[in-house]
Short mmCIF file of C-alpha atoms in Angstrom, two decimals:
data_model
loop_
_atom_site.label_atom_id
_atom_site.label_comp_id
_atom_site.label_asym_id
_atom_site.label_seq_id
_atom_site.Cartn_x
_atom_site.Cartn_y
_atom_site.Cartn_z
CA UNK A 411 79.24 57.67 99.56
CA UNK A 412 76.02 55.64 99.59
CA UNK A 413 76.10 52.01 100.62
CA UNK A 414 72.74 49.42 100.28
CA UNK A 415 72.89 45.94 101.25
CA UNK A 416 69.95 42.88 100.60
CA UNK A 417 67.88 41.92 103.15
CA UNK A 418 69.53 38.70 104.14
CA UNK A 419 72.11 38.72 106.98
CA UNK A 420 76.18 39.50 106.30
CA UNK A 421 76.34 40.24 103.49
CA UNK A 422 78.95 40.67 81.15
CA UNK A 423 86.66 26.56 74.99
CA UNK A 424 86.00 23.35 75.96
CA UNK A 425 89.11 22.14 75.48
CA UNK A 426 92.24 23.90 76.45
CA UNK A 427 95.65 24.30 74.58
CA UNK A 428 98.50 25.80 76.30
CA UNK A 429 101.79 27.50 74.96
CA UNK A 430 103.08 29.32 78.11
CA UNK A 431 105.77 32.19 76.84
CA UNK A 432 109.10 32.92 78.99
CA UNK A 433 107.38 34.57 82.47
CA UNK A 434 108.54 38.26 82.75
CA UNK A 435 109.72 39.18 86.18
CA UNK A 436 108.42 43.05 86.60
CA UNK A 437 109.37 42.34 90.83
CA UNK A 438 111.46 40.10 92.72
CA UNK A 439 111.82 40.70 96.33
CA UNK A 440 110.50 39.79 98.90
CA UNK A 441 108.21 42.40 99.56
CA UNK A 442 106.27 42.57 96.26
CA UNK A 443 104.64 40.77 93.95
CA UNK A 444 105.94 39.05 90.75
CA UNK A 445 104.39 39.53 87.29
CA UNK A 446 104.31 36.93 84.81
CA UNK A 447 102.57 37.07 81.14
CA UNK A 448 101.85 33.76 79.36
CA UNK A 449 100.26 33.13 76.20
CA UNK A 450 97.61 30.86 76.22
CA UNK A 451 95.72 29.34 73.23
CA UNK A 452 91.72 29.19 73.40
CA UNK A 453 90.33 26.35 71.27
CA UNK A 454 86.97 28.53 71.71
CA UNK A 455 88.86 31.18 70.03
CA UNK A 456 90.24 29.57 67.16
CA UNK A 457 88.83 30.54 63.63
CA UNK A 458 87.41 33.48 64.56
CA UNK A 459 86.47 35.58 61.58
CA UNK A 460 88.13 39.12 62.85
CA UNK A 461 91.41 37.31 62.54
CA UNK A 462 92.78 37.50 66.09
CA UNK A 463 95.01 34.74 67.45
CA UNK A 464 93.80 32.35 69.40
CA UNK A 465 97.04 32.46 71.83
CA UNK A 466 96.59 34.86 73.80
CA UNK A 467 98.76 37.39 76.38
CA UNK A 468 97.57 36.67 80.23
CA UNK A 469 99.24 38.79 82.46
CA UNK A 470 99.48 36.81 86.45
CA UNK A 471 100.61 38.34 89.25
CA UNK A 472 102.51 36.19 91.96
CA UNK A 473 102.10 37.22 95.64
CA UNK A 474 105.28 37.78 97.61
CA UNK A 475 105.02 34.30 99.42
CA UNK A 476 104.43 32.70 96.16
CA UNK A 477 108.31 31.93 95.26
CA UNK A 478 109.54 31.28 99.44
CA UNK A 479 106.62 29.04 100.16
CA UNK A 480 106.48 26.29 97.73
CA UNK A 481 103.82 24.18 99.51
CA UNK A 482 101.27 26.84 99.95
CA UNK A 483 98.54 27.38 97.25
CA UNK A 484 96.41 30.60 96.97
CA UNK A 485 93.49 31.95 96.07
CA UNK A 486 93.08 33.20 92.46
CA UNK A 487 90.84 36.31 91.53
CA UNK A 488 90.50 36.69 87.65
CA UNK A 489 90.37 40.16 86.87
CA UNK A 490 89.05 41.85 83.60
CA UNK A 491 90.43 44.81 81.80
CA UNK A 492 88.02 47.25 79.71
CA UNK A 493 87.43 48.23 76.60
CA UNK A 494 90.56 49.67 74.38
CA UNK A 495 92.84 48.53 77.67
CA UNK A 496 95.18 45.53 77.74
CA UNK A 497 96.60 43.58 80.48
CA UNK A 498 99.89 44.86 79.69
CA UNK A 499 98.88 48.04 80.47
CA UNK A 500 97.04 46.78 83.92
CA UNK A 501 99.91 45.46 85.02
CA UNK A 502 102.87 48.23 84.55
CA UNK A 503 104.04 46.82 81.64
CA UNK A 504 103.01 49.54 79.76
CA UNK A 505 102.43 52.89 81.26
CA UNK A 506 99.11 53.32 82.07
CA UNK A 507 96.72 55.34 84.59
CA UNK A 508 96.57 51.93 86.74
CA UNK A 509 99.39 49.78 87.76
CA UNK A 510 97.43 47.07 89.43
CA UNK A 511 100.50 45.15 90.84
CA UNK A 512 102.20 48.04 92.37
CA UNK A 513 98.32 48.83 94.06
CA UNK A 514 97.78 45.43 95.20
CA UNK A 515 101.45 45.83 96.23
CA UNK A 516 100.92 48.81 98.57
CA UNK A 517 97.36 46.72 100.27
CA UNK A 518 99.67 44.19 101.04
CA UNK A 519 102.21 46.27 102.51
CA UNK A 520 99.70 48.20 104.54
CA UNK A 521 97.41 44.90 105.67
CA UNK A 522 94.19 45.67 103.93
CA UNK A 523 94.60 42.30 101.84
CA UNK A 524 95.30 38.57 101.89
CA UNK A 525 97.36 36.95 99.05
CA UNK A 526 96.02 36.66 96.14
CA UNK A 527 96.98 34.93 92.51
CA UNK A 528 95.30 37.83 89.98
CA UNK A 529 94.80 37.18 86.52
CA UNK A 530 93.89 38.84 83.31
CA UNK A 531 93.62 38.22 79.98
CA UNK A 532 94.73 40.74 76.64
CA UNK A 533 90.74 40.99 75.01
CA UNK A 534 91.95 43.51 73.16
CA UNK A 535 91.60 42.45 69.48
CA UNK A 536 90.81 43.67 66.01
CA UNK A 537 87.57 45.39 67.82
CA UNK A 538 89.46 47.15 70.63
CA UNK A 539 87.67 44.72 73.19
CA UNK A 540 86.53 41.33 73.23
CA UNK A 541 82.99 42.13 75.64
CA UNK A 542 83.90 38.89 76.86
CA UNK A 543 81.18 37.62 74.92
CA UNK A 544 80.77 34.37 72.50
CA UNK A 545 80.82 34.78 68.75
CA UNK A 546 81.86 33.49 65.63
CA UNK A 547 83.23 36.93 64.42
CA UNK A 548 85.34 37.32 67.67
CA UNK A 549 85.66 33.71 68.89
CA UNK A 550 84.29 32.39 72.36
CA UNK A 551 85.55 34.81 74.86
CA UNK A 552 83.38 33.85 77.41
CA UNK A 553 84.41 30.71 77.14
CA UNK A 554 87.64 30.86 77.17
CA UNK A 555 87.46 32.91 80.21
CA UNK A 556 85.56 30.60 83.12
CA UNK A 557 86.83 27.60 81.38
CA UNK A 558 89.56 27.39 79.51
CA UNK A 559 91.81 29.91 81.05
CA UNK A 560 90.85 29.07 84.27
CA UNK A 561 91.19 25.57 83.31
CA UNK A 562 94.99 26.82 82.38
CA UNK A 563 95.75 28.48 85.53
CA UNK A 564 95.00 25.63 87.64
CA UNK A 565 97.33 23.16 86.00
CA UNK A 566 100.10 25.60 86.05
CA UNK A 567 99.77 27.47 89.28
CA UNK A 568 99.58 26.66 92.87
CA UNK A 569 95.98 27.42 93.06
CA UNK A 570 92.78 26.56 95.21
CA UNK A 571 91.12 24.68 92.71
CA UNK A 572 87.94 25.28 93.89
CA UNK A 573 84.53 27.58 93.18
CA UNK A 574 85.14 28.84 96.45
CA UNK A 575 88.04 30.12 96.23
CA UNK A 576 88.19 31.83 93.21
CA UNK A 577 86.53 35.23 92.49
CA UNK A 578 85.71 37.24 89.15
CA UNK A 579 86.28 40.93 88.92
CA UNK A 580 87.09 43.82 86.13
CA UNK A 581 86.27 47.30 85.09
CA UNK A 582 84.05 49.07 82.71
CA UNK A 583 83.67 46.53 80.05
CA UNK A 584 85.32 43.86 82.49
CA UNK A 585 82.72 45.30 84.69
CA UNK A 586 80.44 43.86 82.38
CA UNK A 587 82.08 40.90 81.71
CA UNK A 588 82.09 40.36 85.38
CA UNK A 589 78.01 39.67 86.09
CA UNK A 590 77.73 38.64 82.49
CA UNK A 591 80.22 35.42 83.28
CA UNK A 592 79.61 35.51 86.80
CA UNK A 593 75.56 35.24 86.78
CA UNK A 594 76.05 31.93 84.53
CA UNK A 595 78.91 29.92 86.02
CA UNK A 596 78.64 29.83 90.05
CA UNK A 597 80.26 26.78 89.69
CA UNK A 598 83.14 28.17 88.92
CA UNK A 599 83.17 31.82 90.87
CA UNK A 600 81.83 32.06 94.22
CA UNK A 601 82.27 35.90 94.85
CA UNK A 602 81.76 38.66 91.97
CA UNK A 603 83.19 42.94 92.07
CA UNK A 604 82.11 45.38 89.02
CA UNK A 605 84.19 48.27 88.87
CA UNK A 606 82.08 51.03 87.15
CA UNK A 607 80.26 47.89 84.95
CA UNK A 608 79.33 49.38 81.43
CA UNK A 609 76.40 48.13 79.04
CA UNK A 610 74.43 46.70 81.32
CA UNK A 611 71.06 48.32 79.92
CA UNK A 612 69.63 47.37 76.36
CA UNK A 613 68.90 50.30 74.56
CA UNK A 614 65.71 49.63 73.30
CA UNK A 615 65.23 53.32 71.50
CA UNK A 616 67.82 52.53 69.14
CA UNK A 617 70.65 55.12 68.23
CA UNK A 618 68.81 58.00 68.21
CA UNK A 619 71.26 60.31 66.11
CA UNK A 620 71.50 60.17 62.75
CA UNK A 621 75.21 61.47 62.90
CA UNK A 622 76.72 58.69 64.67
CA UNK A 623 74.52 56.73 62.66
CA UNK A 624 75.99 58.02 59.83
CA UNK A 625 79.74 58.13 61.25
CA UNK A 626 78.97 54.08 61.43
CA UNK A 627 77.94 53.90 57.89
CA UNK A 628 80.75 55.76 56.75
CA UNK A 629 83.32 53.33 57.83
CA UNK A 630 84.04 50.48 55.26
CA UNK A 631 87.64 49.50 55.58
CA UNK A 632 89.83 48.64 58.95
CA UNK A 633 92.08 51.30 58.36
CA UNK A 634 88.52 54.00 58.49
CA UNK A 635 88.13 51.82 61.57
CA UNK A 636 91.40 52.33 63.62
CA UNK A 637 91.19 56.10 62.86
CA UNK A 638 87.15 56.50 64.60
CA UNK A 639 85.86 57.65 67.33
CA UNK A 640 85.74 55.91 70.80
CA UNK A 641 82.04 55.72 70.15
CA UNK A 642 81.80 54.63 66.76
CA UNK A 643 84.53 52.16 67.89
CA UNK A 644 82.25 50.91 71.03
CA UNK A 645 79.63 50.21 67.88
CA UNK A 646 81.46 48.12 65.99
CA UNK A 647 83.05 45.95 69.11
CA UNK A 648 79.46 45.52 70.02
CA UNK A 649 78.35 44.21 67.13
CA UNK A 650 81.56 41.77 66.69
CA UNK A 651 80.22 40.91 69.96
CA UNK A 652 76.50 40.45 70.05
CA UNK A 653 75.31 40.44 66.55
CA UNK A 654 77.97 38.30 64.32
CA UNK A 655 77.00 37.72 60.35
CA UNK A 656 79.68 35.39 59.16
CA UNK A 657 78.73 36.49 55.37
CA UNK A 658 79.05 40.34 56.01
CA UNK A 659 82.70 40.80 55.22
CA UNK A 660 84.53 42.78 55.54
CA UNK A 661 83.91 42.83 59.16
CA UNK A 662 81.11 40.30 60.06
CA UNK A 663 78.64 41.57 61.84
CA UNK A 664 75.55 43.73 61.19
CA UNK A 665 75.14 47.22 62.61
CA UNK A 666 71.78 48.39 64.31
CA UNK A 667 71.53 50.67 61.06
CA UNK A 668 71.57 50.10 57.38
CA UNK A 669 70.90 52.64 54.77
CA UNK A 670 70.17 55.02 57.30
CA UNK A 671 67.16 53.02 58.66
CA UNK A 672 67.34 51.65 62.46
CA UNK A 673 67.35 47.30 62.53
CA UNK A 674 65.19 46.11 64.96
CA UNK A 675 66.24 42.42 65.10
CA UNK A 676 69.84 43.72 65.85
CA UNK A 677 68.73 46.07 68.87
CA UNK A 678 67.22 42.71 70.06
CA UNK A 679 70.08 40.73 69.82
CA UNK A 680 71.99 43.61 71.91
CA UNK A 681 69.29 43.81 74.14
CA UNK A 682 69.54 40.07 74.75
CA UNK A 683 73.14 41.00 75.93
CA UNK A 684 72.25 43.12 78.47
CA UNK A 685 72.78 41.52 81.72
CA UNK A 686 70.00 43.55 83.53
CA UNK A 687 67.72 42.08 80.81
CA UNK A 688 68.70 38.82 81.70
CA UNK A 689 69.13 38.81 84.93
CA UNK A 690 65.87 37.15 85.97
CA UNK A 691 66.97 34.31 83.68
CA UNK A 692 69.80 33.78 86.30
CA UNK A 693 68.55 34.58 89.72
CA UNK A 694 68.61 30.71 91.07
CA UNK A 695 72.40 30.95 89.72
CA UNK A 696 73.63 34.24 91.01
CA UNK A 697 71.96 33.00 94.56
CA UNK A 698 74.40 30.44 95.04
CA UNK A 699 77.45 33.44 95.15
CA UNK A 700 78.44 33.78 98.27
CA UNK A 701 78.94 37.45 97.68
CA UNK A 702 78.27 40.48 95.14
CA UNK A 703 79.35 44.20 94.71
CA UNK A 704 79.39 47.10 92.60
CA UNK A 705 80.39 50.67 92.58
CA UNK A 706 80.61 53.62 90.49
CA UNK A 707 81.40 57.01 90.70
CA UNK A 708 78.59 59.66 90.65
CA UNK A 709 80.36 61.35 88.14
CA UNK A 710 79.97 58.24 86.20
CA UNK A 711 76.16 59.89 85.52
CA UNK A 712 74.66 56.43 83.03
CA UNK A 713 76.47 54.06 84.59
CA UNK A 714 75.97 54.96 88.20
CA UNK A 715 72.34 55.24 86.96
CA UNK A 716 72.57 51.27 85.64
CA UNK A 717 74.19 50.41 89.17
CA UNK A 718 71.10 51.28 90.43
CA UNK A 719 68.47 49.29 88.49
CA UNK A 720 70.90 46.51 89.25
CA UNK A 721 70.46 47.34 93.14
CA UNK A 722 66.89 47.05 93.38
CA UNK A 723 67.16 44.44 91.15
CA UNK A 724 69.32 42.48 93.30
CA UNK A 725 67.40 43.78 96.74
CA UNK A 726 63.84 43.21 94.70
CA UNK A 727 64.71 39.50 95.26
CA UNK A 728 66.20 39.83 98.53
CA UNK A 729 69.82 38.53 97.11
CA UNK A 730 72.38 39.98 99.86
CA UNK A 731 74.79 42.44 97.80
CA UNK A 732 76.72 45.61 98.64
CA UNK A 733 76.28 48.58 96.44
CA UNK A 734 78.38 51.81 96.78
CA UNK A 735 78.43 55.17 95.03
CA UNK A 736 80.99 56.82 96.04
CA UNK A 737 82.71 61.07 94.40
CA UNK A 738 84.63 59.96 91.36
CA UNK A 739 84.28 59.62 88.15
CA UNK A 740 85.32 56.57 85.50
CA UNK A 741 88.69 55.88 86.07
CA UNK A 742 90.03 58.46 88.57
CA UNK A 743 89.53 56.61 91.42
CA UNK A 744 89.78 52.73 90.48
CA UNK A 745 93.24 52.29 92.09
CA UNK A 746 91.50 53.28 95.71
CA UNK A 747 88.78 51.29 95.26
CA UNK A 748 90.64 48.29 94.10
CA UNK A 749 92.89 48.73 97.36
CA UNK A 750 90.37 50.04 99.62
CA UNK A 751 87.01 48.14 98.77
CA UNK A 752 87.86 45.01 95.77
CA UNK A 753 90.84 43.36 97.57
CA UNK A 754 89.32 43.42 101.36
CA UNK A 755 86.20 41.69 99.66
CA UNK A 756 87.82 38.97 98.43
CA UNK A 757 89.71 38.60 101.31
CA UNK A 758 86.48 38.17 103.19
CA UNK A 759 84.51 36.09 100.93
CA UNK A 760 87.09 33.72 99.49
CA UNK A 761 88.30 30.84 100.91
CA UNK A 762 91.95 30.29 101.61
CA UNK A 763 91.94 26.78 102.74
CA UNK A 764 90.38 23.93 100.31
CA UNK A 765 87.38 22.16 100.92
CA UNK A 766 87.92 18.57 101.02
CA UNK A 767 85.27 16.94 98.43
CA UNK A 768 84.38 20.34 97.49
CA UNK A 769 82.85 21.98 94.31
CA UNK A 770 85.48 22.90 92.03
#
């Protein structure tokens, strides 16, 4: 494993609507946590041209305390899935190779983690994954995440309504999501984890391969869509996500291809996605965090590679952060690092009591 920290010391909607749903109970002792899954509605999301719903599944787990001590309010760390996942699946409501309860579960049980409220949105949609980004063909994801959701959760939980209390994590995509959200809304997330972040380089050379150019091309209807590739599905998601065309039915958006020849302006709209592009944009924001990690496995070859950039980055300006590489690839190891590494950072960098007159 190799660990890197900054110089300094210690250390990828504006209204809300709520329906909540019945909560579903996956635990009830003691001992363990309890799951709930709301829906609730995004104003930002509303319209959107793929033809999602706005109301949306949220999966929240309760820690044990959370039903015996009625008085006591709790940290809250929103938590975002990756691309093709769900929070149904996160949270053992559908088998899955995570159960994030019954992991946070086990931390509790063997004192590597404070109480936490966790939280996570279903951005799965007609695209396979939201990339928590803003746009008219997907609706305003990123808005509805660090506002109106959270916005949500504080009116019907016992939270710590507070910046400092409240962190912003995910994996892969969510990994993205994570630093894409996080680098633009301090006010609302004081500490930030990416598991295994994905697209955080713009890929400036285009695609490169006229087959999965062509495999793009070839896809005109949904149905061609649902049967693709992961790859060719990735495409499409990410240009729902960063390069929308509201009169390009039948999906709205445009593809960095068109009759075989590569579309410059669209590579530059992805490219102006790419949180290591605009990072520099946000330095004077992502200084006010009080803390910032990342990991990947070394298995994880391109993305491990992207951690990098994003550590010297990060230690290029002298912004404290913790950076670990560590035998593993994408998803074999998330589980352990969630209990092992994500949960004791929060636990060290969020605050469990509220600050009286406080940012929020």
């Amino acid at each position: 494993m190799m660990t890197r920290r900054g110089f300094a010391p210690s250390v990828l909607v504006f209204f809300l609507l709520a329906v909540a749903t019945n909560g579903y109970s996956q635990r009830n002792s003691s001992q363990t946590g309890r799951v709930e899954r709301v829906k609730v509605h995004g104003k930002g999301l509303e319209g959107n041209l793929a033809g999602d719903s706005p109301d949306r599944d949220v999966s929240i787990y309760l820690p044990p305390s959370y039903q015996t001590d009625k008085k006591r309010r709790y940290p809250v760390i929103y938590f975002l899935h990756g691309f093709t996942d769900s929070d149904d699946k996160w949270y053992g409501l559908t088998k899955h190779w995570i159960n994030l309860p019954a992991v946070v579960d086990k931390a509790l049980a063997e004192g590597k983690t404070k109480e936490f409220i966790i939280v996570t949105p279903n951005a799965y949609n007609r695209y396979f994954g939201s990339m928590y980004s803003n746009s008219v063909t997907i609706g305003n994801w990123e808005d509805f995440v660090a506002d109106e959701l959270v916005s949500y959760i504080d009116r019907q939980y016992r939270t710590i309504p507070q910046a400092s209390s409240r962190g912003l994590a995910g994996h892969s995509m969510g990994g993205y999501g994570t630093i894409r959200i996080g680098q633009k809304h301090p006010e609302t997330f004081s500490s930030l984890y990416l598991l295994s972040p994905c697209c955080m380089v713009p890929n400036m050379g285009g695609l490169g391969n006229a087959e999965m150019a062509a495999r793009m091309e070839g896809i005109k209807t949904v149905a061609e869509l649902d049967k693709a590739d992961f790859m060719t599905k990735a495409m499409f998601a990410s240009a729902a996500s960063w390069s929308p065309n509201p009169t390009n039915a039948p999906f709205y958006l445009d593809l960095p291809v068109k009759d075989g020849q590569p579309q410059p302006m669209v590579t530059a709209k992805w490219a102006a996605n790419a949180p290591l592009a605009t990072l520099d944009q946000y330095i004077g924001n992502i200084k006010q965090l009080k803390a910032l990690a990342f990991d990947a496995g070394s298995k994880d070859v391109s993305i491990a590679a992207t951690n990098k950039v994003l550590d010297a980055m990060l230690t290029n300006y002298q912004i404290p952060h913790t950076y670990d590489e560590y035998d593993g690839d994408h998803i074999n190891r998330i589980g352990e690092r969630i209990e092992q590494k994500m949960l004791p950072f929060f636990t060290t960098n969020l605050s469990f009591e509220p600050v009286r007159g406080g940012k929020k």
